Amino acid sequence: MKTSEAAGVRLMRRRYLKQTIFFTLVRASALLIVLALGGVLFHIFYHGISAISWEFITRPPTDSMTKGGILPAILGTIYLTVGAIAVGLPLGIASAIYLTEYAKQGRVIRLIKVGINCLAGVPSVVFGLFGLGFFVIFLGFGSSILSGSLTLGFLILPTIIGAAEEALKGVPQTFREASLSLGVSKWQTIYRIVLPNALPGILTGSILGIGRAAGETAPIMFTAAAYFTAKLPGSIFDEVMALPYHIYVLATAGTHIEATRPIQFGTVLVLVAVVLGIDLVAIVIRGYMRRNKRW
Amino acid sequence: MAANDIIRIHRVNFYYGAVRALTDISMQFEKNKVTALIGPSGCGKSTLLRLLNRMNDLIDGTRVEGEILFEGRNIYAPQVDPVEIRRKIGMVFQKPNPFPKTIYNNITYGPRLNGVSAADLPGLVEQSLRQAVLWDEVKDILDKSAMNLSGGQQQRLCIARALAMKPDVLLMDEPTSALDPISTAKIEELVEELKRHYTIIIVTHNMQQAARISDQTAFFYLGNLIEYNKTEKIFTKPDVKQTEDYITGRFG
Ligand SMILES: Nc1ncnc2c1ncn2[C@@H]1O[C@H](COP(=O)(O)OP(=O)(O)O)[C@@H](O)[C@H]1O
Ligand SMILES: [Mg+2]
């Protein structure tokens, strides 16, 4: 009796020790991630802040893009990102609704899901070439906001489908049953009950897509981005400058690569700010939708 | 077979994939009566109940054989729209499942989507909540979320929500199993009251509950209907030994 009690205590102690070690490791890795993120942000901020001025964000570039501002690129990136969401979100939600609510689960659906996952892993330059071949040339949209938004929309589609599928599956089956049992049709059940309850989750997942759409260079290089244009876009058929491509150009293709370092970092800083700004809008919308949506 | 049977089940088999959950069931449900379905867990009570408003349609790979006639019409005939059946045959679930909406909007959700005019909604809300004996408790908080109500109140709200569709039949699947004794008593009283206007079919785990509130009782075992008779008879002198064993607590 006594020996077994002592053994029990030893076991508890060993467990406690294991737990402590494990928690410490987990905490350390979490801290590492935060430090890495902080380091990157600090680096960008430290080198870029000197370039930021009112003129920088409200004027077009001048003197072969070594002076002046980046307004056309800021607007271009906002247009392209919003355009990508406008393409990707409805398509992604519709696909996810089909996959989770309508399709009979089986081999074909599994295959489609594998396909979507593969699509997520396709290098973005491939999307860029597809956009060039299909939207720019075949459909004749030219290098434009429209072509760029469509290309980026397809790029973020797998992310949004994935997020939407998870969010739809997260809506309790009991809500669907309750609605259907009241003689409400399947489509109305999805539209009135399932979708509103899934939207906050869909937005959360889509925020990842927003960052990707705003930050990618390769997909817009052939489909939307102009090397330089002081003119602000007048329609969706216009070419635009875009922040990531502008950074790429300044850092690799200009004749004053060293001289424009501060502008490069300033542009990166603005890009980060724009992405965070769009995320913030999404988060606010989500918060608004979440009120009253607890279960 | 009495003329006032509202639902008749004729030689029904039901399968989940290859597994048969109900075997050759034939029975009828009388109008404006309370029928209790009893039997050990897994004997097919919920399955049978969900057959009556075609909720089993939602599960992939299920199959029905035989006929279920509602007011003389086979609800599994190909041209029948399950949505229309569910308007007439309402359901209350085991766990209260209000929508994450206001109390008011929980009640109006079904009627609104089924074409009840906006002017009629406030009256309908009050009437349904009164029928479910919840009106006095919630009349001042109709615009508050239904999720804030207690479990018993939520279940009565779900009953009110079903009643707002003015169904002919109300199916209840162990509606009190998640509730405390006081809420349970309230719902039992409510059932007594409701049978004046509705046909009620209730699954219950609780023998006393079946004995207290039902007119007819059906005992199921392993997917078979073992005995179906007046509740009084089932609980005093059942014809089948298995029934007696079950109600006296010798198994299950
Ligand atoms: N969705 C389902 N898929 C497969 N089998 C099921 C499903 N639901 C119930 N069953 C099976 O059908 C039988 C009857 O279940 P159920 O009707 O829920 O019983 P009860 O309500 O009497 O406890 C059980 O053996 C159960 O395992
Ligand atoms: Mg059950």
Coordinates of C-alpha atoms and ligand atoms in Angstrom, one line a residue:
Chain A
M1 CA 0.0 0.0 0.0
K2 CA 2.7 2.5 1.0
T3 CA 5.0 1.6 -1.8
S4 CA 2.3 2.0 -4.4
E5 CA 1.4 5.4 -2.9
A6 CA 5.1 6.5 -3.2
A7 CA 5.1 5.2 -6.8
G8 CA 2.0 7.3 -7.5
V9 CA 3.7 10.4 -6.1
R10 CA 6.7 9.8 -8.2
L11 CA 4.6 9.3 -11.3
M12 CA 2.8 12.6 -10.6
R13 CA 6.1 14.4 -10.2
R14 CA 7.5 13.0 -13.4
R15 CA 4.3 14.0 -15.2
Y16 CA 4.5 17.5 -13.7
L17 CA 8.1 17.8 -14.9
K18 CA 7.3 16.6 -18.4
Q19 CA 4.5 19.1 -18.5
T20 CA 6.7 21.9 -17.4
I21 CA 9.4 21.1 -20.0
F22 CA 6.7 20.9 -22.7
F23 CA 5.1 24.2 -21.8
T24 CA 8.4 25.9 -21.7
L25 CA 9.2 24.6 -25.2
V26 CA 5.9 25.7 -26.5
R27 CA 6.2 29.2 -24.9
A28 CA 9.8 29.5 -26.4
S29 CA 8.6 28.7 -29.9
A30 CA 5.7 31.1 -29.6
L31 CA 8.1 33.8 -28.4
L32 CA 10.5 33.0 -31.3
I33 CA 7.7 33.7 -33.8
V34 CA 6.8 36.9 -32.2
L35 CA 10.4 38.0 -32.1
A36 CA 11.0 37.1 -35.8
L37 CA 7.8 39.1 -36.8
G38 CA 8.8 42.0 -34.6
G39 CA 12.3 41.9 -36.0
V40 CA 11.1 42.1 -39.6
L41 CA 8.6 44.9 -38.8
F42 CA 11.3 46.8 -36.9
H43 CA 13.8 46.5 -39.7
I44 CA 11.2 47.8 -42.2
F45 CA 10.2 50.6 -39.9
Y46 CA 13.7 51.6 -39.0
H47 CA 14.9 51.9 -42.6
G48 CA 11.6 53.1 -44.1
I49 CA 10.3 55.7 -41.8
S50 CA 12.7 58.4 -43.0
A51 CA 11.2 58.2 -46.5
I52 CA 7.6 58.7 -45.3
S53 CA 6.1 62.1 -45.7
W54 CA 2.8 63.6 -46.7
E55 CA 4.3 64.1 -50.2
F56 CA 5.4 60.5 -50.4
I57 CA 1.9 59.1 -50.1
T58 CA 0.1 61.8 -52.1
R59 CA 2.3 62.4 -55.1
P60 CA 3.4 60.4 -58.1
P61 CA 7.1 59.6 -58.6
T62 CA 9.3 62.1 -60.3
D63 CA 12.9 62.2 -61.6
S64 CA 12.9 58.7 -63.0
M65 CA 11.3 57.5 -59.8
T66 CA 14.1 58.6 -57.6
K67 CA 12.1 61.3 -56.0
G68 CA 8.5 62.2 -55.4
G69 CA 5.8 59.8 -54.0
I70 CA 4.1 56.5 -54.7
L71 CA 0.5 57.5 -54.8
P72 CA -0.3 55.6 -58.1
A73 CA 1.2 52.5 -56.6
I74 CA -0.8 52.8 -53.4
L75 CA -4.0 53.2 -55.2
G76 CA -3.1 50.5 -57.7
T77 CA -2.5 48.0 -54.9
I78 CA -5.7 48.9 -53.2
Y79 CA -7.7 48.5 -56.4
L80 CA -6.1 45.2 -57.3
T81 CA -6.6 43.8 -53.8
V82 CA -10.2 44.9 -53.5
G83 CA -10.7 43.6 -57.1
A84 CA -9.1 40.3 -56.1
I85 CA -11.5 39.9 -53.1
A86 CA -14.4 40.9 -55.3
V87 CA -13.5 38.0 -57.6
G88 CA -12.3 35.5 -55.1
L89 CA -14.8 35.9 -52.3
P90 CA -18.0 35.2 -54.1
L91 CA -16.5 32.4 -56.2
G92 CA -14.8 30.9 -53.2
I93 CA -17.9 31.0 -51.1
A94 CA -20.0 29.5 -53.9
S95 CA -17.5 26.7 -54.4
A96 CA -17.4 26.0 -50.7
I97 CA -21.2 25.9 -50.4
Y98 CA -21.3 23.5 -53.3
L99 CA -18.6 21.3 -51.8
T100 CA -20.0 21.2 -48.2
E101 CA -23.7 21.6 -48.6
Y102 CA -24.7 20.1 -51.9
A103 CA -22.2 17.7 -53.4
K104 CA -22.6 14.1 -52.5
Q105 CA -19.5 13.2 -50.6
G106 CA -17.5 10.7 -52.5
R107 CA -14.5 10.0 -54.7
V108 CA -15.2 12.8 -57.2
I109 CA -15.5 15.4 -54.5
R110 CA -12.3 14.1 -52.8
L111 CA -10.5 14.5 -56.1
I112 CA -11.8 18.1 -56.5
K113 CA -10.6 18.9 -53.0
V114 CA -7.1 17.5 -53.8
G115 CA -7.1 19.7 -56.9
I116 CA -7.9 22.8 -54.9
N117 CA -5.1 22.0 -52.5
C118 CA -2.7 21.6 -55.4
L119 CA -3.9 24.9 -56.8
A120 CA -2.8 26.5 -53.5
G121 CA 0.7 25.1 -54.0
V122 CA 1.1 26.3 -57.6
P123 CA 3.8 29.0 -57.8
S124 CA 2.4 32.5 -58.3
V125 CA 4.3 33.1 -61.5
V126 CA 2.3 30.3 -63.1
F127 CA -0.9 32.2 -62.2
G128 CA 0.7 35.3 -63.8
L129 CA 1.4 33.5 -67.1
F130 CA -2.1 32.0 -67.0
G131 CA -3.5 35.5 -66.5
L132 CA -1.4 36.8 -69.4
G133 CA -2.5 34.0 -71.7
F134 CA -6.2 34.0 -70.8
F135 CA -7.3 37.4 -69.5
V136 CA -4.8 39.7 -71.1
I137 CA -4.5 38.1 -74.6
F138 CA -7.3 35.6 -75.1
L139 CA -10.1 37.6 -73.6
G140 CA -8.5 40.8 -74.7
F141 CA -8.7 42.7 -71.4
G142 CA -5.1 43.9 -71.9
S143 CA -2.8 44.6 -69.0
S144 CA -5.3 46.2 -66.7
I145 CA -6.9 46.3 -63.2
L146 CA -9.4 43.8 -64.5
S147 CA -6.9 41.2 -65.7
G148 CA -4.8 41.7 -62.5
S149 CA -7.8 41.4 -60.2
L150 CA -9.0 38.2 -62.0
T151 CA -5.5 36.7 -61.8
L152 CA -5.1 37.6 -58.1
G153 CA -8.7 36.4 -57.5
F154 CA -7.9 33.0 -58.8
L155 CA -4.6 33.0 -56.9
I156 CA -6.4 33.5 -53.5
L157 CA -9.3 31.2 -54.5
P158 CA -7.9 28.1 -52.8
T159 CA -7.3 30.0 -49.5
I160 CA -10.9 31.4 -49.5
I161 CA -12.5 28.0 -50.4
G162 CA -10.5 26.4 -47.6
A163 CA -11.5 29.0 -45.1
A164 CA -15.2 29.0 -46.3
E165 CA -15.4 25.2 -46.1
E166 CA -14.1 25.2 -42.5
A167 CA -16.5 28.0 -41.5
L168 CA -19.5 26.3 -43.1
K169 CA -18.6 23.0 -41.4
G170 CA -18.4 24.9 -38.1
V171 CA -22.0 25.9 -38.3
P172 CA -23.9 23.4 -36.0
Q173 CA -25.9 20.8 -37.9
T174 CA -28.7 21.5 -35.5
F175 CA -29.3 25.0 -37.0
R176 CA -29.7 23.4 -40.4
E177 CA -32.1 20.8 -39.0
A178 CA -34.1 23.4 -37.1
S179 CA -34.5 25.5 -40.2
L180 CA -35.4 22.6 -42.5
S181 CA -37.9 21.3 -39.9
L182 CA -39.8 24.6 -40.2
G183 CA -40.5 23.9 -43.9
V184 CA -37.8 26.2 -45.1
S185 CA -36.1 25.2 -48.3
K186 CA -32.5 24.0 -48.4
W187 CA -31.3 27.1 -50.3
Q188 CA -33.0 29.5 -47.9
T189 CA -31.6 27.6 -45.0
I190 CA -28.1 28.1 -46.4
Y191 CA -28.7 31.7 -47.3
R192 CA -30.5 32.8 -44.1
I193 CA -28.9 30.6 -41.4
V194 CA -25.8 28.8 -42.5
L195 CA -24.1 31.6 -44.5
P196 CA -24.6 34.5 -41.9
N197 CA -23.2 32.3 -39.2
A198 CA -20.3 31.2 -41.3
L199 CA -19.3 34.7 -42.6
P200 CA -17.2 35.8 -39.7
G201 CA -15.1 32.6 -40.1
I202 CA -14.9 33.0 -43.8
L203 CA -13.6 36.6 -43.4
T204 CA -11.0 35.4 -40.9
G205 CA -9.6 32.9 -43.4
S206 CA -9.9 35.4 -46.2
I207 CA -7.7 37.9 -44.4
L208 CA -4.8 35.6 -45.3
G209 CA -5.8 35.9 -48.9
I210 CA -5.9 39.6 -48.7
G211 CA -2.2 39.8 -47.6
R212 CA -1.3 37.4 -50.4
A213 CA -3.2 39.4 -53.1
A214 CA -1.7 42.7 -52.0
G215 CA 1.9 41.4 -51.7
E216 CA 2.4 39.2 -54.8
T217 CA 4.5 40.5 -57.6
A218 CA 4.6 37.7 -60.2
P219 CA 0.9 37.5 -60.9
I220 CA 0.5 41.2 -61.7
M221 CA 3.8 41.7 -63.5
F222 CA 2.3 40.5 -66.8
T223 CA -1.3 41.3 -66.2
A224 CA -1.8 44.7 -64.5
A225 CA 1.3 46.4 -63.3
A226 CA 2.9 49.4 -65.1
Y227 CA 6.6 50.2 -64.7
F228 CA 5.7 53.8 -64.4
T229 CA 2.6 55.9 -64.9
A230 CA 1.9 59.2 -63.2
K231 CA -1.7 59.0 -64.4
L232 CA -4.2 57.6 -61.8
P233 CA -6.4 54.8 -63.2
G234 CA -9.7 56.0 -64.8
S235 CA -11.3 52.6 -65.4
I236 CA -10.8 48.9 -64.7
F237 CA -9.2 48.6 -68.2
D238 CA -6.3 50.9 -67.2
E239 CA -2.9 49.7 -66.2
V240 CA -1.8 50.6 -62.8
M241 CA 1.4 50.8 -60.7
A242 CA 1.4 48.5 -57.7
L243 CA 3.5 48.5 -54.5
P244 CA 5.1 45.1 -54.8
Y245 CA 6.1 45.6 -58.4
H246 CA 7.3 49.1 -57.7
I247 CA 9.6 47.8 -55.0
Y248 CA 10.8 45.1 -57.3
V249 CA 11.6 47.7 -60.0
L250 CA 13.3 50.1 -57.6
A251 CA 15.4 47.3 -56.0
T252 CA 16.5 45.5 -59.1
A253 CA 15.9 47.3 -62.4
G254 CA 16.5 51.0 -61.7
T255 CA 19.7 52.8 -62.4
H256 CA 19.9 54.2 -58.9
I257 CA 19.4 51.1 -56.8
E258 CA 21.6 52.3 -53.9
A259 CA 20.3 55.8 -53.9
T260 CA 16.7 54.8 -53.7
R261 CA 17.1 52.4 -50.7
P262 CA 15.1 54.7 -48.4
I263 CA 12.3 54.9 -50.9
Q264 CA 12.3 51.2 -51.3
F265 CA 11.9 50.7 -47.5
G266 CA 9.4 53.5 -47.4
T267 CA 7.4 51.7 -50.1
V268 CA 7.6 48.4 -48.2
L269 CA 6.4 50.2 -45.0
V270 CA 3.5 51.6 -46.9
L271 CA 2.7 48.2 -48.4
V272 CA 2.6 46.6 -44.9
A273 CA 0.4 49.5 -43.7
V274 CA -2.0 49.1 -46.7
V275 CA -2.3 45.3 -46.0
L276 CA -2.9 45.9 -42.3
G277 CA -5.4 48.6 -43.2
I278 CA -7.4 46.3 -45.4
D279 CA -7.2 43.6 -42.8
L280 CA -8.5 46.0 -40.2
V281 CA -11.5 46.8 -42.4
A282 CA -12.2 43.1 -42.7
I283 CA -11.8 42.6 -38.9
V284 CA -14.2 45.5 -38.2
I285 CA -16.8 44.0 -40.6
R286 CA -16.3 40.7 -39.0
G287 CA -16.8 42.1 -35.5
Y288 CA -19.9 43.8 -36.6
M289 CA -21.3 40.5 -38.0
R290 CA -20.3 38.5 -34.9
R291 CA -22.5 40.5 -32.6
N292 CA -25.4 38.2 -31.7
K293 CA -23.8 35.2 -33.4
R294 CA -22.9 33.1 -30.5
W295 CA -23.8 29.5 -29.9
Chain B
M1 CA -58.0 1.5 -38.4
A2 CA -60.0 4.4 -37.1
A3 CA -61.1 7.0 -39.6
N4 CA -59.4 9.8 -37.7
D5 CA -55.9 8.5 -38.1
I6 CA -53.8 11.3 -39.4
I7 CA -50.7 9.3 -40.2
R8 CA -50.5 5.7 -41.3
I9 CA -47.3 3.7 -41.6
H10 CA -47.6 0.7 -43.8
R11 CA -44.9 -2.0 -43.9
V12 CA -41.9 0.3 -43.6
N13 CA -38.3 -0.8 -43.6
F14 CA -35.6 1.8 -43.2
Y15 CA -31.9 1.4 -43.9
Y16 CA -28.8 3.5 -43.1
G17 CA -26.6 2.2 -45.9
A18 CA -26.7 -1.5 -45.6
V19 CA -27.8 -1.5 -42.0
R20 CA -31.5 -2.0 -41.4
A21 CA -32.7 0.3 -38.5
L22 CA -36.5 -0.4 -38.8
T23 CA -38.1 -3.6 -39.8
D24 CA -41.6 -4.0 -41.2
I25 CA -43.3 -1.3 -39.2
S26 CA -47.0 -0.8 -39.5
M27 CA -48.9 1.6 -37.2
Q28 CA -51.2 4.6 -37.2
F29 CA -51.3 7.8 -35.3
E30 CA -54.6 9.2 -34.2
K31 CA -55.6 12.8 -34.6
N32 CA -55.4 15.1 -31.6
K33 CA -53.9 12.4 -29.4
V34 CA -50.5 12.0 -27.8
T35 CA -48.6 9.0 -28.9
A36 CA -45.4 8.0 -27.0
L37 CA -42.6 6.0 -28.6
I38 CA -40.6 4.1 -26.0
G39 CA -37.8 1.5 -26.1
P40 CA -34.2 1.1 -25.2
S41 CA -31.5 3.4 -26.7
G42 CA -30.8 2.6 -30.4
C43 CA -34.1 0.8 -31.1
G44 CA -35.1 3.2 -33.8
K45 CA -37.4 5.7 -32.1
S46 CA -35.7 8.8 -33.5
T47 CA -35.3 7.2 -36.9
L48 CA -39.0 6.5 -37.0
L49 CA -39.9 10.0 -35.9
R50 CA -37.6 11.6 -38.4
L51 CA -39.1 9.5 -41.2
L52 CA -42.4 11.2 -40.5
N53 CA -41.2 14.7 -41.6
R54 CA -38.6 13.4 -44.0
M55 CA -35.6 14.6 -41.9
N56 CA -33.8 11.4 -42.7
D57 CA -33.5 12.7 -46.3
L58 CA -30.6 14.8 -45.0
I59 CA -28.5 11.7 -44.3
D60 CA -26.6 10.3 -47.3
G61 CA -27.2 6.7 -48.2
T62 CA -30.5 6.1 -46.4
R63 CA -33.4 4.2 -48.0
V64 CA -37.1 3.8 -47.2
E65 CA -39.3 0.9 -48.2
G66 CA -43.1 0.8 -47.7
E67 CA -45.5 3.7 -47.4
I68 CA -46.2 6.5 -45.0
L69 CA -49.5 8.2 -45.5
F70 CA -50.2 11.6 -44.2
E71 CA -53.8 12.5 -44.6
G72 CA -54.1 9.7 -47.1
R73 CA -51.1 10.8 -49.2
N74 CA -47.8 8.9 -49.4
I75 CA -45.2 11.4 -48.3
Y76 CA -42.5 9.4 -50.0
A77 CA -44.1 9.5 -53.4
P78 CA -41.7 11.0 -55.9
Q79 CA -43.8 14.1 -56.7
V80 CA -44.1 15.1 -53.0
D81 CA -41.9 18.1 -51.8
P82 CA -40.4 17.4 -48.4
V83 CA -40.4 21.1 -47.7
E84 CA -44.2 21.1 -47.9
I85 CA -44.5 18.1 -45.6
R86 CA -42.3 19.8 -43.0
R87 CA -44.6 22.8 -42.9
K88 CA -47.4 20.6 -41.8
I89 CA -45.4 18.3 -39.5
G90 CA -43.3 20.3 -37.1
M91 CA -40.5 19.0 -34.9
V92 CA -38.9 19.7 -31.6
F93 CA -35.4 18.3 -31.0
Q94 CA -33.7 16.6 -28.1
K95 CA -31.4 19.5 -27.4
P96 CA -33.0 23.0 -27.5
N97 CA -31.7 24.6 -30.8
P98 CA -32.9 28.2 -31.0
F99 CA -31.2 30.2 -33.8
P100 CA -28.7 32.8 -32.7
K101 CA -31.3 35.5 -33.3
T102 CA -33.7 37.5 -31.2
I103 CA -36.6 35.7 -29.5
Y104 CA -38.9 37.6 -31.9
N105 CA -37.0 36.6 -35.0
N106 CA -36.8 33.0 -33.9
I107 CA -40.6 32.8 -34.0
T108 CA -41.0 34.8 -37.2
Y109 CA -38.2 33.0 -39.2
G110 CA -40.4 30.2 -40.5
P111 CA -43.6 32.1 -41.1
R112 CA -41.9 35.0 -42.8
L113 CA -40.1 32.7 -45.3
N114 CA -43.5 31.0 -45.9
G115 CA -45.3 34.1 -47.0
V116 CA -47.0 35.2 -43.8
S117 CA -47.6 39.0 -44.1
A118 CA -45.6 41.3 -42.0
A119 CA -48.7 42.8 -40.4
D120 CA -49.7 39.4 -39.0
L121 CA -46.3 38.6 -37.4
P122 CA -46.6 40.4 -34.0
G123 CA -49.9 38.7 -33.3
L124 CA -48.5 35.4 -34.4
V125 CA -45.5 35.8 -32.1
E126 CA -47.7 36.5 -29.1
Q127 CA -50.1 33.7 -29.9
S128 CA -47.3 31.1 -30.3
L129 CA -45.5 32.2 -27.2
R130 CA -48.7 32.0 -25.2
Q131 CA -49.4 28.6 -26.5
A132 CA -45.9 27.5 -25.4
V133 CA -46.5 29.2 -22.0
L134 CA -43.5 31.4 -22.4
W135 CA -45.2 34.8 -23.2
D136 CA -45.2 36.1 -19.6
E137 CA -41.5 35.3 -19.2
V138 CA -40.3 36.9 -22.4
K139 CA -42.8 39.5 -23.4
D140 CA -40.4 42.4 -22.4
I141 CA -37.3 40.9 -23.9
L142 CA -38.5 39.9 -27.4
D143 CA -35.6 41.8 -29.0
K144 CA -33.0 40.0 -26.9
S145 CA -31.0 37.1 -28.1
A146 CA -32.6 33.7 -27.6
M147 CA -29.3 32.3 -26.6
N148 CA -29.6 34.1 -23.2
L149 CA -32.6 32.1 -22.2
S150 CA -32.4 29.1 -19.8
G151 CA -32.5 25.6 -21.3
G152 CA -36.1 25.1 -20.4
Q153 CA -37.1 28.5 -21.8
Q154 CA -35.1 27.7 -25.0
Q155 CA -37.0 24.5 -25.4
R156 CA -40.4 26.2 -25.0
L157 CA -39.2 28.8 -27.5
C158 CA -38.4 26.0 -29.9
I159 CA -42.0 24.6 -29.3
A160 CA -43.4 28.1 -30.0
R161 CA -41.3 28.4 -33.1
A162 CA -42.7 25.1 -34.4
L163 CA -46.3 26.1 -33.5
A164 CA -45.9 29.4 -35.3
M165 CA -46.0 27.4 -38.6
K166 CA -49.4 26.1 -37.5
P167 CA -48.6 22.5 -38.2
D168 CA -51.0 19.6 -37.9
V169 CA -48.6 17.3 -36.2
L170 CA -45.9 18.0 -33.7
L171 CA -43.0 15.5 -33.4
M172 CA -41.0 15.7 -30.2
D173 CA -37.7 13.7 -29.8
E174 CA -37.0 13.4 -26.1
P175 CA -37.8 17.1 -25.6
T176 CA -37.1 17.1 -21.9
S177 CA -34.0 14.9 -21.7
A178 CA -31.7 17.9 -21.4
L179 CA -33.9 19.8 -18.9
D180 CA -34.3 20.0 -15.2
P181 CA -37.4 18.6 -13.4
I182 CA -39.2 21.9 -13.2
S183 CA -38.8 22.7 -16.9
T184 CA -39.8 19.1 -17.6
A185 CA -43.0 19.5 -15.7
K186 CA -43.8 22.7 -17.6
I187 CA -43.3 21.0 -20.9
E188 CA -45.4 18.0 -19.9
E189 CA -48.3 20.3 -18.9
L190 CA -47.9 22.1 -22.2
V191 CA -48.2 18.8 -24.1
E192 CA -51.5 18.1 -22.3
E193 CA -52.7 21.5 -23.4
L194 CA -51.5 21.3 -27.0
K195 CA -53.2 18.0 -27.9
R196 CA -56.5 19.9 -28.1
H197 CA -55.2 21.4 -31.4
Y198 CA -52.4 19.2 -32.5
T199 CA -51.5 15.6 -33.0
I200 CA -48.4 14.9 -30.9
I201 CA -45.9 12.1 -31.3
I202 CA -43.3 12.1 -28.6
V203 CA -40.2 9.9 -28.1
T204 CA -39.3 9.5 -24.4
H205 CA -36.8 7.7 -22.3
N206 CA -38.8 8.3 -19.2
M207 CA -41.5 5.7 -18.5
Q208 CA -43.4 7.9 -16.0
Q209 CA -43.5 10.6 -18.6
A210 CA -45.0 8.3 -21.2
A211 CA -47.5 7.0 -18.7
R212 CA -48.4 10.6 -17.6
I213 CA -48.9 12.3 -20.9
S214 CA -49.7 9.9 -23.6
D215 CA -52.9 8.3 -24.9
Q216 CA -51.2 5.6 -26.9
T217 CA -47.8 4.0 -26.4
A218 CA -45.6 2.1 -28.8
F219 CA -42.8 -0.1 -27.6
F220 CA -39.9 -0.7 -29.9
Y221 CA -37.0 -3.1 -29.6
L222 CA -34.1 -3.6 -32.1
G223 CA -36.0 -1.8 -34.9
N224 CA -39.2 -3.8 -34.4
L225 CA -42.5 -2.6 -33.2
I226 CA -43.1 -5.0 -30.3
E227 CA -46.4 -3.7 -28.9
Y228 CA -48.7 -0.8 -29.6
N229 CA -51.7 0.0 -27.5
K230 CA -53.5 2.3 -25.2
T231 CA -51.0 3.7 -22.7
E232 CA -53.1 2.5 -19.8
K233 CA -53.0 -1.1 -21.1
I234 CA -49.3 -1.0 -21.9
F235 CA -48.4 0.1 -18.4
T236 CA -50.9 -2.2 -16.5
K237 CA -51.1 -5.4 -18.5
P238 CA -49.0 -5.5 -21.6
D239 CA -49.5 -8.5 -23.9
V240 CA -45.9 -9.1 -24.6
K241 CA -43.3 -10.2 -22.0
Q242 CA -40.6 -8.0 -23.5
T243 CA -42.8 -4.9 -23.0
E244 CA -43.4 -5.8 -19.4
D245 CA -39.7 -6.4 -18.8
Y246 CA -38.8 -3.0 -20.3
I247 CA -41.4 -0.9 -18.4
T248 CA -40.6 -2.6 -15.1
G249 CA -37.0 -1.8 -15.6
R250 CA -35.7 -5.3 -16.1
F251 CA -33.7 -4.2 -19.1
G252 CA -32.8 -1.2 -21.2
Ligands
LIG1 N1 -27.0 8.8 -39.1 C1 -27.0 7.5 -38.8 N2 -26.2 6.7 -39.6 C2 -26.1 5.4 -39.4 N3 -26.7 4.7 -38.4 C3 -27.6 5.4 -37.6 C4 -27.7 6.8 -37.8 N4 -28.6 7.3 -36.9 C5 -28.9 6.2 -36.2 N5 -28.3 5.1 -36.6 C6 -28.5 3.7 -36.1 O1 -29.9 3.4 -36.2 C7 -30.3 2.7 -35.0 C8 -31.5 3.5 -34.4 O2 -31.1 4.7 -34.0 P1 -32.0 5.8 -33.3 O3 -33.2 5.9 -34.2 O4 -31.3 7.0 -33.1 O5 -32.4 5.1 -32.0 P2 -33.2 5.7 -30.7 O6 -33.7 7.1 -31.0 O7 -34.3 4.8 -30.4 O8 -32.2 5.7 -29.6 C9 -29.1 2.6 -34.1 O9 -28.6 1.4 -34.2 C10 -28.2 3.7 -34.6 O10 -26.9 3.3 -34.4
MG2 MG -33.1 9.0 -30.2

